[in-house]
């Protein structure tokens, strides 16, 4: 279930489930029901310092009045995690948007969860769903050290289904041993740092199509030509040039067409736009291979055109 609704929530509790991680509980002031969400969903959090960040929901979808997020304090924070850790307090009211889900959990027989660091947050809700639905599952969870691994104590109650791999005790997760042989009827759900995701993606190439599901927290936009092209907003009757170094979103804004955006890195899906004509040069980290091949939609915060003209449903 996906929503672009915007509303305000109050911080009702904060906790520290691991060193360098802050867990935040959000509710309406009157404790009324919030928009429904499914495991893998995230919300846009609009912080008072003007920064907008996407955080995965790590609570329980069966509790309709509460959202919970867990935020890692980044060493080189651009203002999001630093604010959450040092300035956000119980009682503060902040606008949020969503929830949206680009990492939906759909396993039916068996799930292999692979988490790195704060990447455990969306997977935590998936595990709860798998338990309720009787889906066979295994979690392999790596982190720098045991004290930095959020929710480790909660996860250990699942017993042998959980393998914790603190790097300072056991080294890195043995991904070739884990993924070297495709497992029948198994879907892989992985979230964590870019290096982990890239390695898992490479190892899962021999697996059946559709087996791998990834969630990225940071973007590395694919390099490519930076030529100028024309973008046409069909419904608005506006055409404008997108010059080198300028995004489609920026060019449209200069022409008076404002498209909602959030991450600016092709990660969150806020700016996904239908393509009516032309061939997109996809540079996001969200669309799957089939979606890229179809070329019917694109993330206009980072993607460009392969030709001289794109027509968009705007």
PDB file of C-alpha atoms in Angstrom:
ATOM      1  CA  UNK A   1       0.000   0.000   0.000  1.00  0.00           C
ATOM      2  CA  UNK A   2       1.412   3.371  -1.066  1.00  0.00           C
ATOM      3  CA  UNK A   3       0.357   6.862  -0.078  1.00  0.00           C
ATOM      4  CA  UNK A   4       1.501  10.425  -0.770  1.00  0.00           C
ATOM      5  CA  UNK A   5      -0.548  11.793   2.127  1.00  0.00           C
ATOM      6  CA  UNK A   6       1.141  14.432   4.268  1.00  0.00           C
ATOM      7  CA  UNK A   7       0.294  14.838   7.942  1.00  0.00           C
ATOM      8  CA  UNK A   8       1.907  15.737  11.261  1.00  0.00           C
ATOM      9  CA  UNK A   9       2.976  13.277  13.945  1.00  0.00           C
ATOM     10  CA  UNK A  10       4.200  13.728  17.490  1.00  0.00           C
ATOM     11  CA  UNK A  11       7.327  12.109  18.915  1.00  0.00           C
ATOM     12  CA  UNK A  12       6.015  10.046  21.838  1.00  0.00           C
ATOM     13  CA  UNK A  13       9.117   8.024  22.745  1.00  0.00           C
ATOM     14  CA  UNK A  14      12.785   7.678  21.894  1.00  0.00           C
ATOM     15  CA  UNK A  15      15.150   4.805  22.639  1.00  0.00           C
ATOM     16  CA  UNK A  16      18.597   3.514  21.726  1.00  0.00           C
ATOM     17  CA  UNK A  17      18.442  -0.080  20.419  1.00  0.00           C
ATOM     18  CA  UNK A  18      22.197   0.001  19.666  1.00  0.00           C
ATOM     19  CA  UNK A  19      25.193   2.281  19.894  1.00  0.00           C
ATOM     20  CA  UNK A  20      24.761   5.126  17.404  1.00  0.00           C
ATOM     21  CA  UNK A  21      21.115   4.259  16.643  1.00  0.00           C
ATOM     22  CA  UNK A  22      18.067   6.207  17.799  1.00  0.00           C
ATOM     23  CA  UNK A  23      14.602   4.673  17.672  1.00  0.00           C
ATOM     24  CA  UNK A  24      11.710   7.128  17.404  1.00  0.00           C
ATOM     25  CA  UNK A  25       8.037   6.411  18.060  1.00  0.00           C
ATOM     26  CA  UNK A  26       5.556   8.622  16.170  1.00  0.00           C
ATOM     27  CA  UNK A  27       1.806   8.998  16.759  1.00  0.00           C
ATOM     28  CA  UNK A  28      -1.028  11.407  16.049  1.00  0.00           C
ATOM     29  CA  UNK A  29      -1.698  13.715  18.981  1.00  0.00           C
ATOM     30  CA  UNK A  30      -5.121  12.095  19.431  1.00  0.00           C
ATOM     31  CA  UNK A  31      -3.761   8.529  18.907  1.00  0.00           C
ATOM     32  CA  UNK A  32      -6.076   7.941  15.939  1.00  0.00           C
ATOM     33  CA  UNK A  33      -5.350   5.431  13.189  1.00  0.00           C
ATOM     34  CA  UNK A  34      -2.511   6.127  10.752  1.00  0.00           C
ATOM     35  CA  UNK A  35      -2.380   5.181   7.045  1.00  0.00           C
ATOM     36  CA  UNK A  36      -1.856   1.451   6.647  1.00  0.00           C
ATOM     37  CA  UNK A  37       1.561   0.107   5.687  1.00  0.00           C
ATOM     38  CA  UNK A  38       3.201  -3.158   4.741  1.00  0.00           C
ATOM     39  CA  UNK A  39       6.657  -4.494   5.659  1.00  0.00           C
ATOM     40  CA  UNK A  40       9.352  -2.755   3.626  1.00  0.00           C
ATOM     41  CA  UNK A  41       7.586   0.614   3.620  1.00  0.00           C
ATOM     42  CA  UNK A  42       9.214   3.930   4.444  1.00  0.00           C
ATOM     43  CA  UNK A  43       8.032   7.440   5.275  1.00  0.00           C
ATOM     44  CA  UNK A  44       9.441  10.829   4.332  1.00  0.00           C
ATOM     45  CA  UNK A  45      10.304  12.741   7.499  1.00  0.00           C
ATOM     46  CA  UNK A  46      10.365  16.530   7.087  1.00  0.00           C
ATOM     47  CA  UNK A  47      12.642  17.757   9.832  1.00  0.00           C
ATOM     48  CA  UNK A  48      12.440  21.298  11.271  1.00  0.00           C
ATOM     49  CA  UNK A  49      15.884  22.161   9.856  1.00  0.00           C
ATOM     50  CA  UNK A  50      14.460  21.844   6.329  1.00  0.00           C
ATOM     51  CA  UNK A  51      15.943  18.420   5.608  1.00  0.00           C
ATOM     52  CA  UNK A  52      13.722  15.637   4.220  1.00  0.00           C
ATOM     53  CA  UNK A  53      14.837  12.056   4.783  1.00  0.00           C
ATOM     54  CA  UNK A  54      13.369   8.611   4.082  1.00  0.00           C
ATOM     55  CA  UNK A  55      13.301   6.180   7.004  1.00  0.00           C
ATOM     56  CA  UNK A  56      12.032   2.603   6.931  1.00  0.00           C
ATOM     57  CA  UNK A  57       9.201   1.683   9.253  1.00  0.00           C
ATOM     58  CA  UNK A  58      10.476  -0.941  11.678  1.00  0.00           C
ATOM     59  CA  UNK A  59       7.464  -1.356  13.952  1.00  0.00           C
ATOM     60  CA  UNK A  60       4.445  -3.617  13.632  1.00  0.00           C
ATOM     61  CA  UNK A  61       1.912  -2.975  10.818  1.00  0.00           C
ATOM     62  CA  UNK A  62      -0.744  -4.527  13.042  1.00  0.00           C
ATOM     63  CA  UNK A  63      -0.513  -1.549  15.407  1.00  0.00           C
ATOM     64  CA  UNK A  64      -2.432   1.060  13.374  1.00  0.00           C
ATOM     65  CA  UNK A  65      -1.767   4.041  15.630  1.00  0.00           C
ATOM     66  CA  UNK A  66       2.057   3.981  15.727  1.00  0.00           C
ATOM     67  CA  UNK A  67       4.953   4.433  13.320  1.00  0.00           C
ATOM     68  CA  UNK A  68       8.471   3.536  14.471  1.00  0.00           C
ATOM     69  CA  UNK A  69      11.744   4.398  12.770  1.00  0.00           C
ATOM     70  CA  UNK A  70      15.367   3.765  13.750  1.00  0.00           C
ATOM     71  CA  UNK A  71      18.043   6.198  12.580  1.00  0.00           C
ATOM     72  CA  UNK A  72      21.787   5.596  12.414  1.00  0.00           C
ATOM     73  CA  UNK A  73      23.903   8.612  13.326  1.00  0.00           C
ATOM     74  CA  UNK A  74      25.986   9.060  10.177  1.00  0.00           C
ATOM     75  CA  UNK A  75      29.601  10.183  10.687  1.00  0.00           C
ATOM     76  CA  UNK A  76      29.246  12.754   7.890  1.00  0.00           C
ATOM     77  CA  UNK A  77      25.587  13.608   8.340  1.00  0.00           C
ATOM     78  CA  UNK A  78      24.110  16.139   5.934  1.00  0.00           C
ATOM     79  CA  UNK A  79      21.684  17.261   8.613  1.00  0.00           C
ATOM     80  CA  UNK A  80      19.182  14.419   8.891  1.00  0.00           C
ATOM     81  CA  UNK A  81      20.562  11.870  11.316  1.00  0.00           C
ATOM     82  CA  UNK A  82      22.401  14.533  13.289  1.00  0.00           C
ATOM     83  CA  UNK A  83      19.143  16.372  13.934  1.00  0.00           C
ATOM     84  CA  UNK A  84      17.318  13.184  14.942  1.00  0.00           C
ATOM     85  CA  UNK A  85      20.073  12.261  17.399  1.00  0.00           C
ATOM     86  CA  UNK A  86      20.797  15.645  18.974  1.00  0.00           C
ATOM     87  CA  UNK A  87      17.704  17.816  18.671  1.00  0.00           C
ATOM     88  CA  UNK A  88      14.568  15.700  18.234  1.00  0.00           C
ATOM     89  CA  UNK A  89      12.700  15.379  21.527  1.00  0.00           C
ATOM     90  CA  UNK A  90       9.586  13.726  22.926  1.00  0.00           C
ATOM     91  CA  UNK A  91       6.695  16.100  22.293  1.00  0.00           C
ATOM     92  CA  UNK A  92       8.084  17.504  19.031  1.00  0.00           C
ATOM     93  CA  UNK A  93       5.640  17.562  16.125  1.00  0.00           C
ATOM     94  CA  UNK A  94       7.003  16.863  12.641  1.00  0.00           C
ATOM     95  CA  UNK A  95       5.372  16.511   9.215  1.00  0.00           C
ATOM     96  CA  UNK A  96       5.688  13.178   7.439  1.00  0.00           C
ATOM     97  CA  UNK A  97       4.608  11.905   4.046  1.00  0.00           C
ATOM     98  CA  UNK A  98       3.709   8.399   2.947  1.00  0.00           C
ATOM     99  CA  UNK A  99       4.035   5.595   3.566  1.00  0.00           C
ATOM    100  CA  UNK A 100       5.501   4.320   0.302  1.00  0.00           C
ATOM    101  CA  UNK A 101       6.826   0.853  -0.397  1.00  0.00           C
ATOM    102  CA  UNK A 102       9.543   0.076  -2.942  1.00  0.00           C
ATOM    103  CA  UNK A 103      10.689  -3.032  -1.037  1.00  0.00           C
ATOM    104  CA  UNK A 104       7.498  -5.004  -0.608  1.00  0.00           C
ATOM    105  CA  UNK A 105       7.632  -8.406   1.077  1.00  0.00           C
ATOM    106  CA  UNK A 106       5.929 -11.020  -1.069  1.00  0.00           C
ATOM    107  CA  UNK A 107       7.616 -14.330  -0.207  1.00  0.00           C
ATOM    108  CA  UNK A 108       5.232 -17.261   0.008  1.00  0.00           C
ATOM    109  CA  UNK A 109       7.376 -20.335   0.742  1.00  0.00           C
ATOM    110  CA  UNK A 110      10.831 -19.340   1.981  1.00  0.00           C
ATOM    111  CA  UNK A 111      12.704 -16.074   2.594  1.00  0.00           C
ATOM    112  CA  UNK A 112      16.409 -15.443   3.090  1.00  0.00           C
ATOM    113  CA  UNK A 113      16.987 -12.077   4.769  1.00  0.00           C
ATOM    114  CA  UNK A 114      20.414 -10.422   4.574  1.00  0.00           C
ATOM    115  CA  UNK A 115      20.925  -7.230   6.569  1.00  0.00           C
ATOM    116  CA  UNK A 116      23.923  -4.997   7.050  1.00  0.00           C
ATOM    117  CA  UNK A 117      23.956  -2.455   9.875  1.00  0.00           C
ATOM    118  CA  UNK A 118      20.902  -0.183   9.933  1.00  0.00           C
ATOM    119  CA  UNK A 119      19.565  -2.180   6.968  1.00  0.00           C
ATOM    120  CA  UNK A 120      17.872  -4.369   9.554  1.00  0.00           C
ATOM    121  CA  UNK A 121      15.072  -1.803   9.934  1.00  0.00           C
ATOM    122  CA  UNK A 122      12.778  -2.771   7.024  1.00  0.00           C
ATOM    123  CA  UNK A 123      13.603  -6.453   7.455  1.00  0.00           C
ATOM    124  CA  UNK A 124      12.463  -6.455  11.083  1.00  0.00           C
ATOM    125  CA  UNK A 125       8.841  -5.954  10.023  1.00  0.00           C
ATOM    126  CA  UNK A 126       9.216  -8.604   7.308  1.00  0.00           C
ATOM    127  CA  UNK A 127      10.352 -11.146   9.875  1.00  0.00           C
ATOM    128  CA  UNK A 128       7.293 -10.462  12.016  1.00  0.00           C
ATOM    129  CA  UNK A 129       5.077 -10.989   8.946  1.00  0.00           C
ATOM    130  CA  UNK A 130       6.862 -14.217   8.003  1.00  0.00           C
ATOM    131  CA  UNK A 131       6.409 -15.540  11.532  1.00  0.00           C
ATOM    132  CA  UNK A 132       2.678 -14.808  11.517  1.00  0.00           C
ATOM    133  CA  UNK A 133       2.159 -16.365   8.093  1.00  0.00           C
ATOM    134  CA  UNK A 134       4.213 -19.483   8.769  1.00  0.00           C
ATOM    135  CA  UNK A 135       6.795 -18.697   6.077  1.00  0.00           C
ATOM    136  CA  UNK A 136      10.134 -20.465   6.474  1.00  0.00           C
ATOM    137  CA  UNK A 137      12.844 -17.832   6.888  1.00  0.00           C
ATOM    138  CA  UNK A 138      16.472 -17.250   7.812  1.00  0.00           C
ATOM    139  CA  UNK A 139      18.228 -13.994   8.719  1.00  0.00           C
ATOM    140  CA  UNK A 140      21.951 -13.325   8.320  1.00  0.00           C
ATOM    141  CA  UNK A 141      22.738  -9.981   9.948  1.00  0.00           C
ATOM    142  CA  UNK A 142      26.168  -8.378   9.789  1.00  0.00           C
ATOM    143  CA  UNK A 143      27.498  -5.342  11.628  1.00  0.00           C
ATOM    144  CA  UNK A 144      30.740  -3.758  12.799  1.00  0.00           C
ATOM    145  CA  UNK A 145      30.306  -4.986  16.376  1.00  0.00           C
ATOM    146  CA  UNK A 146      27.542  -6.509  18.453  1.00  0.00           C
ATOM    147  CA  UNK A 147      26.841  -3.253  20.324  1.00  0.00           C
ATOM    148  CA  UNK A 148      26.182  -1.408  17.029  1.00  0.00           C
ATOM    149  CA  UNK A 149      23.668  -3.963  15.727  1.00  0.00           C
ATOM    150  CA  UNK A 150      20.173  -2.601  16.370  1.00  0.00           C
ATOM    151  CA  UNK A 151      17.520  -5.004  17.697  1.00  0.00           C
ATOM    152  CA  UNK A 152      20.053  -7.822  18.134  1.00  0.00           C
ATOM    153  CA  UNK A 153      18.596  -8.805  21.513  1.00  0.00           C
ATOM    154  CA  UNK A 154      15.058  -8.930  20.099  1.00  0.00           C
ATOM    155  CA  UNK A 155      16.167 -11.013  17.123  1.00  0.00           C
ATOM    156  CA  UNK A 156      18.041 -13.601  19.164  1.00  0.00           C
ATOM    157  CA  UNK A 157      14.756 -14.836  20.614  1.00  0.00           C
ATOM    158  CA  UNK A 158      14.067 -16.422  17.208  1.00  0.00           C
ATOM    159  CA  UNK A 159      16.863 -18.916  17.874  1.00  0.00           C
ATOM    160  CA  UNK A 160      18.589 -20.748  15.034  1.00  0.00           C
ATOM    161  CA  UNK A 161      16.708 -18.767  12.400  1.00  0.00           C
ATOM    162  CA  UNK A 162      18.969 -15.791  13.106  1.00  0.00           C
ATOM    163  CA  UNK A 163      22.702 -15.647  12.450  1.00  0.00           C
ATOM    164  CA  UNK A 164      24.379 -12.550  13.903  1.00  0.00           C
ATOM    165  CA  UNK A 165      27.778 -11.791  12.350  1.00  0.00           C
ATOM    166  CA  UNK A 166      29.611  -8.992  14.197  1.00  0.00           C
ATOM    167  CA  UNK A 167      32.663  -8.244  12.066  1.00  0.00           C
ATOM    168  CA  UNK A 168      35.000  -7.785  15.034  1.00  0.00           C
ATOM    169  CA  UNK A 169      34.168 -11.333  16.199  1.00  0.00           C
ATOM    170  CA  UNK A 170      33.615 -13.355  13.005  1.00  0.00           C
ATOM    171  CA  UNK A 171      34.749 -11.221  10.072  1.00  0.00           C
ATOM    172  CA  UNK A 172      32.510 -10.417   7.124  1.00  0.00           C
ATOM    173  CA  UNK A 173      29.396 -12.387   6.211  1.00  0.00           C
ATOM    174  CA  UNK A 174      30.327 -15.327   3.958  1.00  0.00           C
ATOM    175  CA  UNK A 175      28.172 -14.250   1.029  1.00  0.00           C
ATOM    176  CA  UNK A 176      29.587 -16.761  -1.517  1.00  0.00           C
ATOM    177  CA  UNK A 177      28.818 -19.602   0.880  1.00  0.00           C
ATOM    178  CA  UNK A 178      25.354 -18.206   1.497  1.00  0.00           C
ATOM    179  CA  UNK A 179      24.366 -17.418  -2.088  1.00  0.00           C
ATOM    180  CA  UNK A 180      26.690 -19.520  -4.235  1.00  0.00           C
ATOM    181  CA  UNK A 181      24.007 -22.143  -4.887  1.00  0.00           C
ATOM    182  CA  UNK A 182      20.483 -20.925  -5.753  1.00  0.00           C
ATOM    183  CA  UNK A 183      17.930 -22.251  -3.298  1.00  0.00           C
ATOM    184  CA  UNK A 184      14.593 -23.505  -4.649  1.00  0.00           C
ATOM    185  CA  UNK A 185      11.438 -21.521  -3.843  1.00  0.00           C
ATOM    186  CA  UNK A 186      13.505 -18.924  -1.942  1.00  0.00           C
ATOM    187  CA  UNK A 187      13.364 -15.148  -2.231  1.00  0.00           C
ATOM    188  CA  UNK A 188      16.265 -13.006  -1.019  1.00  0.00           C
ATOM    189  CA  UNK A 189      15.595  -9.689   0.731  1.00  0.00           C
ATOM    190  CA  UNK A 190      18.674  -7.562   1.350  1.00  0.00           C
ATOM    191  CA  UNK A 191      19.182  -4.098   2.812  1.00  0.00           C
ATOM    192  CA  UNK A 192      22.356  -2.387   3.950  1.00  0.00           C
ATOM    193  CA  UNK A 193      25.406  -0.496   2.713  1.00  0.00           C
ATOM    194  CA  UNK A 194      26.196  -0.231  -0.990  1.00  0.00           C
ATOM    195  CA  UNK A 195      29.095  -2.707  -0.885  1.00  0.00           C
ATOM    196  CA  UNK A 196      26.903  -5.416   0.605  1.00  0.00           C
ATOM    197  CA  UNK A 197      24.109  -4.823  -1.891  1.00  0.00           C
ATOM    198  CA  UNK A 198      26.450  -4.844  -4.883  1.00  0.00           C
ATOM    199  CA  UNK A 199      28.023  -8.119  -3.734  1.00  0.00           C
ATOM    200  CA  UNK A 200      24.649  -9.774  -3.131  1.00  0.00           C
ATOM    201  CA  UNK A 201      23.370  -8.569  -6.492  1.00  0.00           C
ATOM    202  CA  UNK A 202      26.374 -10.055  -8.292  1.00  0.00           C
ATOM    203  CA  UNK A 203      26.102 -13.398  -6.498  1.00  0.00           C
ATOM    204  CA  UNK A 204      22.373 -13.656  -7.192  1.00  0.00           C
ATOM    205  CA  UNK A 205      22.709 -13.362 -10.969  1.00  0.00           C
ATOM    206  CA  UNK A 206      22.417 -17.165 -11.417  1.00  0.00           C
ATOM    207  CA  UNK A 207      19.278 -17.247  -9.253  1.00  0.00           C
ATOM    208  CA  UNK A 208      15.845 -17.368 -10.922  1.00  0.00           C
ATOM    209  CA  UNK A 209      14.564 -14.004 -12.138  1.00  0.00           C
ATOM    210  CA  UNK A 210      12.703 -12.122  -9.442  1.00  0.00           C
ATOM    211  CA  UNK A 211      14.399 -13.912  -6.553  1.00  0.00           C
ATOM    212  CA  UNK A 212      16.335 -10.875  -5.320  1.00  0.00           C
ATOM    213  CA  UNK A 213      14.812  -7.799  -3.672  1.00  0.00           C
ATOM    214  CA  UNK A 214      17.056  -4.892  -2.630  1.00  0.00           C
ATOM    215  CA  UNK A 215      16.587  -1.701  -0.628  1.00  0.00           C
ATOM    216  CA  UNK A 216      19.281   0.955  -0.908  1.00  0.00           C
ATOM    217  CA  UNK A 217      19.802   3.754   1.618  1.00  0.00           C
ATOM    218  CA  UNK A 218      22.267   5.770  -0.460  1.00  0.00           C
ATOM    219  CA  UNK A 219      22.498   6.463  -4.146  1.00  0.00           C
ATOM    220  CA  UNK A 220      25.337   6.305  -6.611  1.00  0.00           C
ATOM    221  CA  UNK A 221      23.947   7.653  -9.858  1.00  0.00           C
ATOM    222  CA  UNK A 222      25.174   5.821 -12.943  1.00  0.00           C
ATOM    223  CA  UNK A 223      27.513   7.853 -15.114  1.00  0.00           C
ATOM    224  CA  UNK A 224      26.459   8.550 -18.661  1.00  0.00           C
ATOM    225  CA  UNK A 225      26.120  11.221 -21.345  1.00  0.00           C
ATOM    226  CA  UNK A 226      25.230  14.661 -20.057  1.00  0.00           C
ATOM    227  CA  UNK A 227      23.888  16.130 -23.314  1.00  0.00           C
ATOM    228  CA  UNK A 228      21.056  18.636 -23.517  1.00  0.00           C
ATOM    229  CA  UNK A 229      17.593  17.431 -24.531  1.00  0.00           C
ATOM    230  CA  UNK A 230      14.006  18.672 -24.631  1.00  0.00           C
ATOM    231  CA  UNK A 231      11.372  17.560 -22.160  1.00  0.00           C
ATOM    232  CA  UNK A 232       7.683  18.062 -22.920  1.00  0.00           C
ATOM    233  CA  UNK A 233       5.090  18.176 -20.155  1.00  0.00           C
ATOM    234  CA  UNK A 234       2.172  16.933 -22.255  1.00  0.00           C
ATOM    235  CA  UNK A 235      -0.776  17.797 -19.993  1.00  0.00           C
ATOM    236  CA  UNK A 236       0.619  21.228 -19.180  1.00  0.00           C
ATOM    237  CA  UNK A 237       1.518  22.058 -22.778  1.00  0.00           C
ATOM    238  CA  UNK A 238       5.033  23.104 -21.781  1.00  0.00           C
ATOM    239  CA  UNK A 239       8.330  22.253 -23.450  1.00  0.00           C
ATOM    240  CA  UNK A 240      11.726  23.150 -22.011  1.00  0.00           C
ATOM    241  CA  UNK A 241      15.383  22.359 -22.471  1.00  0.00           C
ATOM    242  CA  UNK A 242      17.303  20.275 -19.949  1.00  0.00           C
ATOM    243  CA  UNK A 243      20.890  21.489 -20.129  1.00  0.00           C
ATOM    244  CA  UNK A 244      24.019  19.563 -19.088  1.00  0.00           C
ATOM    245  CA  UNK A 245      24.299  19.364 -15.311  1.00  0.00           C
ATOM    246  CA  UNK A 246      20.604  20.115 -14.822  1.00  0.00           C
ATOM    247  CA  UNK A 247      17.966  17.597 -13.755  1.00  0.00           C
ATOM    248  CA  UNK A 248      14.570  17.249 -15.397  1.00  0.00           C
ATOM    249  CA  UNK A 249      12.988  18.293 -12.103  1.00  0.00           C
ATOM    250  CA  UNK A 250      15.052  21.497 -12.071  1.00  0.00           C
ATOM    251  CA  UNK A 251      14.286  22.308 -15.717  1.00  0.00           C
ATOM    252  CA  UNK A 252      10.557  21.813 -15.182  1.00  0.00           C
ATOM    253  CA  UNK A 253      10.634  23.982 -12.059  1.00  0.00           C
ATOM    254  CA  UNK A 254      12.258  26.778 -14.074  1.00  0.00           C
ATOM    255  CA  UNK A 255       9.338  26.440 -16.501  1.00  0.00           C
ATOM    256  CA  UNK A 256       6.795  26.705 -13.668  1.00  0.00           C
ATOM    257  CA  UNK A 257       6.000  22.999 -13.250  1.00  0.00           C
ATOM    258  CA  UNK A 258       6.754  21.775  -9.741  1.00  0.00           C
ATOM    259  CA  UNK A 259       7.154  18.024  -9.315  1.00  0.00           C
ATOM    260  CA  UNK A 260       7.298  16.696  -5.720  1.00  0.00           C
ATOM    261  CA  UNK A 261      10.688  15.197  -4.908  1.00  0.00           C
ATOM    262  CA  UNK A 262      12.376  13.942  -1.776  1.00  0.00           C
ATOM    263  CA  UNK A 263      15.693  12.061  -1.938  1.00  0.00           C
ATOM    264  CA  UNK A 264      17.083  13.611  -5.139  1.00  0.00           C
ATOM    265  CA  UNK A 265      19.092  10.399  -5.666  1.00  0.00           C
ATOM    266  CA  UNK A 266      16.683   8.097  -7.489  1.00  0.00           C
ATOM    267  CA  UNK A 267      15.977   6.060  -4.378  1.00  0.00           C
ATOM    268  CA  UNK A 268      12.590   6.885  -2.925  1.00  0.00           C
ATOM    269  CA  UNK A 269      10.176   6.929  -5.888  1.00  0.00           C
ATOM    270  CA  UNK A 270       8.540  10.261  -5.048  1.00  0.00           C
ATOM    271  CA  UNK A 271       9.234  11.747  -8.490  1.00  0.00           C
ATOM    272  CA  UNK A 272       8.368   8.675 -10.584  1.00  0.00           C
ATOM    273  CA  UNK A 273       6.727   9.979 -13.757  1.00  0.00           C
ATOM    274  CA  UNK A 274       4.971   8.269 -16.660  1.00  0.00           C
ATOM    275  CA  UNK A 275       6.789   8.456 -20.007  1.00  0.00           C
ATOM    276  CA  UNK A 276       4.564   9.001 -23.051  1.00  0.00           C
ATOM    277  CA  UNK A 277       7.257   9.173 -25.737  1.00  0.00           C
ATOM    278  CA  UNK A 278      11.029   8.967 -25.962  1.00  0.00           C
ATOM    279  CA  UNK A 279      13.599   6.674 -24.370  1.00  0.00           C
ATOM    280  CA  UNK A 280      14.651   7.320 -20.765  1.00  0.00           C
ATOM    281  CA  UNK A 281      18.278   7.024 -19.684  1.00  0.00           C
ATOM    282  CA  UNK A 282      17.583   5.411 -16.297  1.00  0.00           C
ATOM    283  CA  UNK A 283      20.020   6.430 -13.564  1.00  0.00           C
ATOM    284  CA  UNK A 284      17.971   5.547 -10.504  1.00  0.00           C
ATOM    285  CA  UNK A 285      18.576   2.675  -8.110  1.00  0.00           C
ATOM    286  CA  UNK A 286      14.944   1.698  -7.787  1.00  0.00           C
ATOM    287  CA  UNK A 287      13.461   0.335 -11.018  1.00  0.00           C
ATOM    288  CA  UNK A 288      13.966  -3.306 -11.930  1.00  0.00           C
ATOM    289  CA  UNK A 289      15.401  -4.530 -15.232  1.00  0.00           C
ATOM    290  CA  UNK A 290      11.956  -5.227 -16.710  1.00  0.00           C
ATOM    291  CA  UNK A 291      10.743  -1.741 -15.770  1.00  0.00           C
ATOM    292  CA  UNK A 292      13.820  -0.140 -17.308  1.00  0.00           C
ATOM    293  CA  UNK A 293      13.335  -2.139 -20.482  1.00  0.00           C
ATOM    294  CA  UNK A 294       9.680  -1.116 -20.720  1.00  0.00           C
ATOM    295  CA  UNK A 295      10.607   2.563 -20.374  1.00  0.00           C
ATOM    296  CA  UNK A 296       7.103   3.567 -19.322  1.00  0.00           C
ATOM    297  CA  UNK A 297       8.163   5.483 -16.224  1.00  0.00           C
ATOM    298  CA  UNK A 298      11.292   7.140 -14.842  1.00  0.00           C
ATOM    299  CA  UNK A 299      12.711   8.946 -11.813  1.00  0.00           C
ATOM    300  CA  UNK A 300      13.137  12.476 -13.107  1.00  0.00           C
ATOM    301  CA  UNK A 301      15.340  13.656 -10.246  1.00  0.00           C
ATOM    302  CA  UNK A 302      18.340  11.795 -11.722  1.00  0.00           C
ATOM    303  CA  UNK A 303      17.443  10.118 -15.026  1.00  0.00           C
ATOM    304  CA  UNK A 304      17.878  11.728 -18.431  1.00  0.00           C
ATOM    305  CA  UNK A 305      17.000  11.008 -22.088  1.00  0.00           C
ATOM    306  CA  UNK A 306      18.767   8.751 -24.577  1.00  0.00           C
ATOM    307  CA  UNK A 307      17.520  10.889 -27.456  1.00  0.00           C
ATOM    308  CA  UNK A 308      16.757  14.527 -28.094  1.00  0.00           C
ATOM    309  CA  UNK A 309      13.201  14.541 -26.715  1.00  0.00           C
ATOM    310  CA  UNK A 310      11.120  13.083 -23.887  1.00  0.00           C
ATOM    311  CA  UNK A 311       7.371  13.490 -23.473  1.00  0.00           C
ATOM    312  CA  UNK A 312       6.108  13.118 -19.909  1.00  0.00           C
ATOM    313  CA  UNK A 313       2.631  12.797 -18.433  1.00  0.00           C
ATOM    314  CA  UNK A 314       2.759  16.069 -16.537  1.00  0.00           C
TER     315      UNK A 314
END
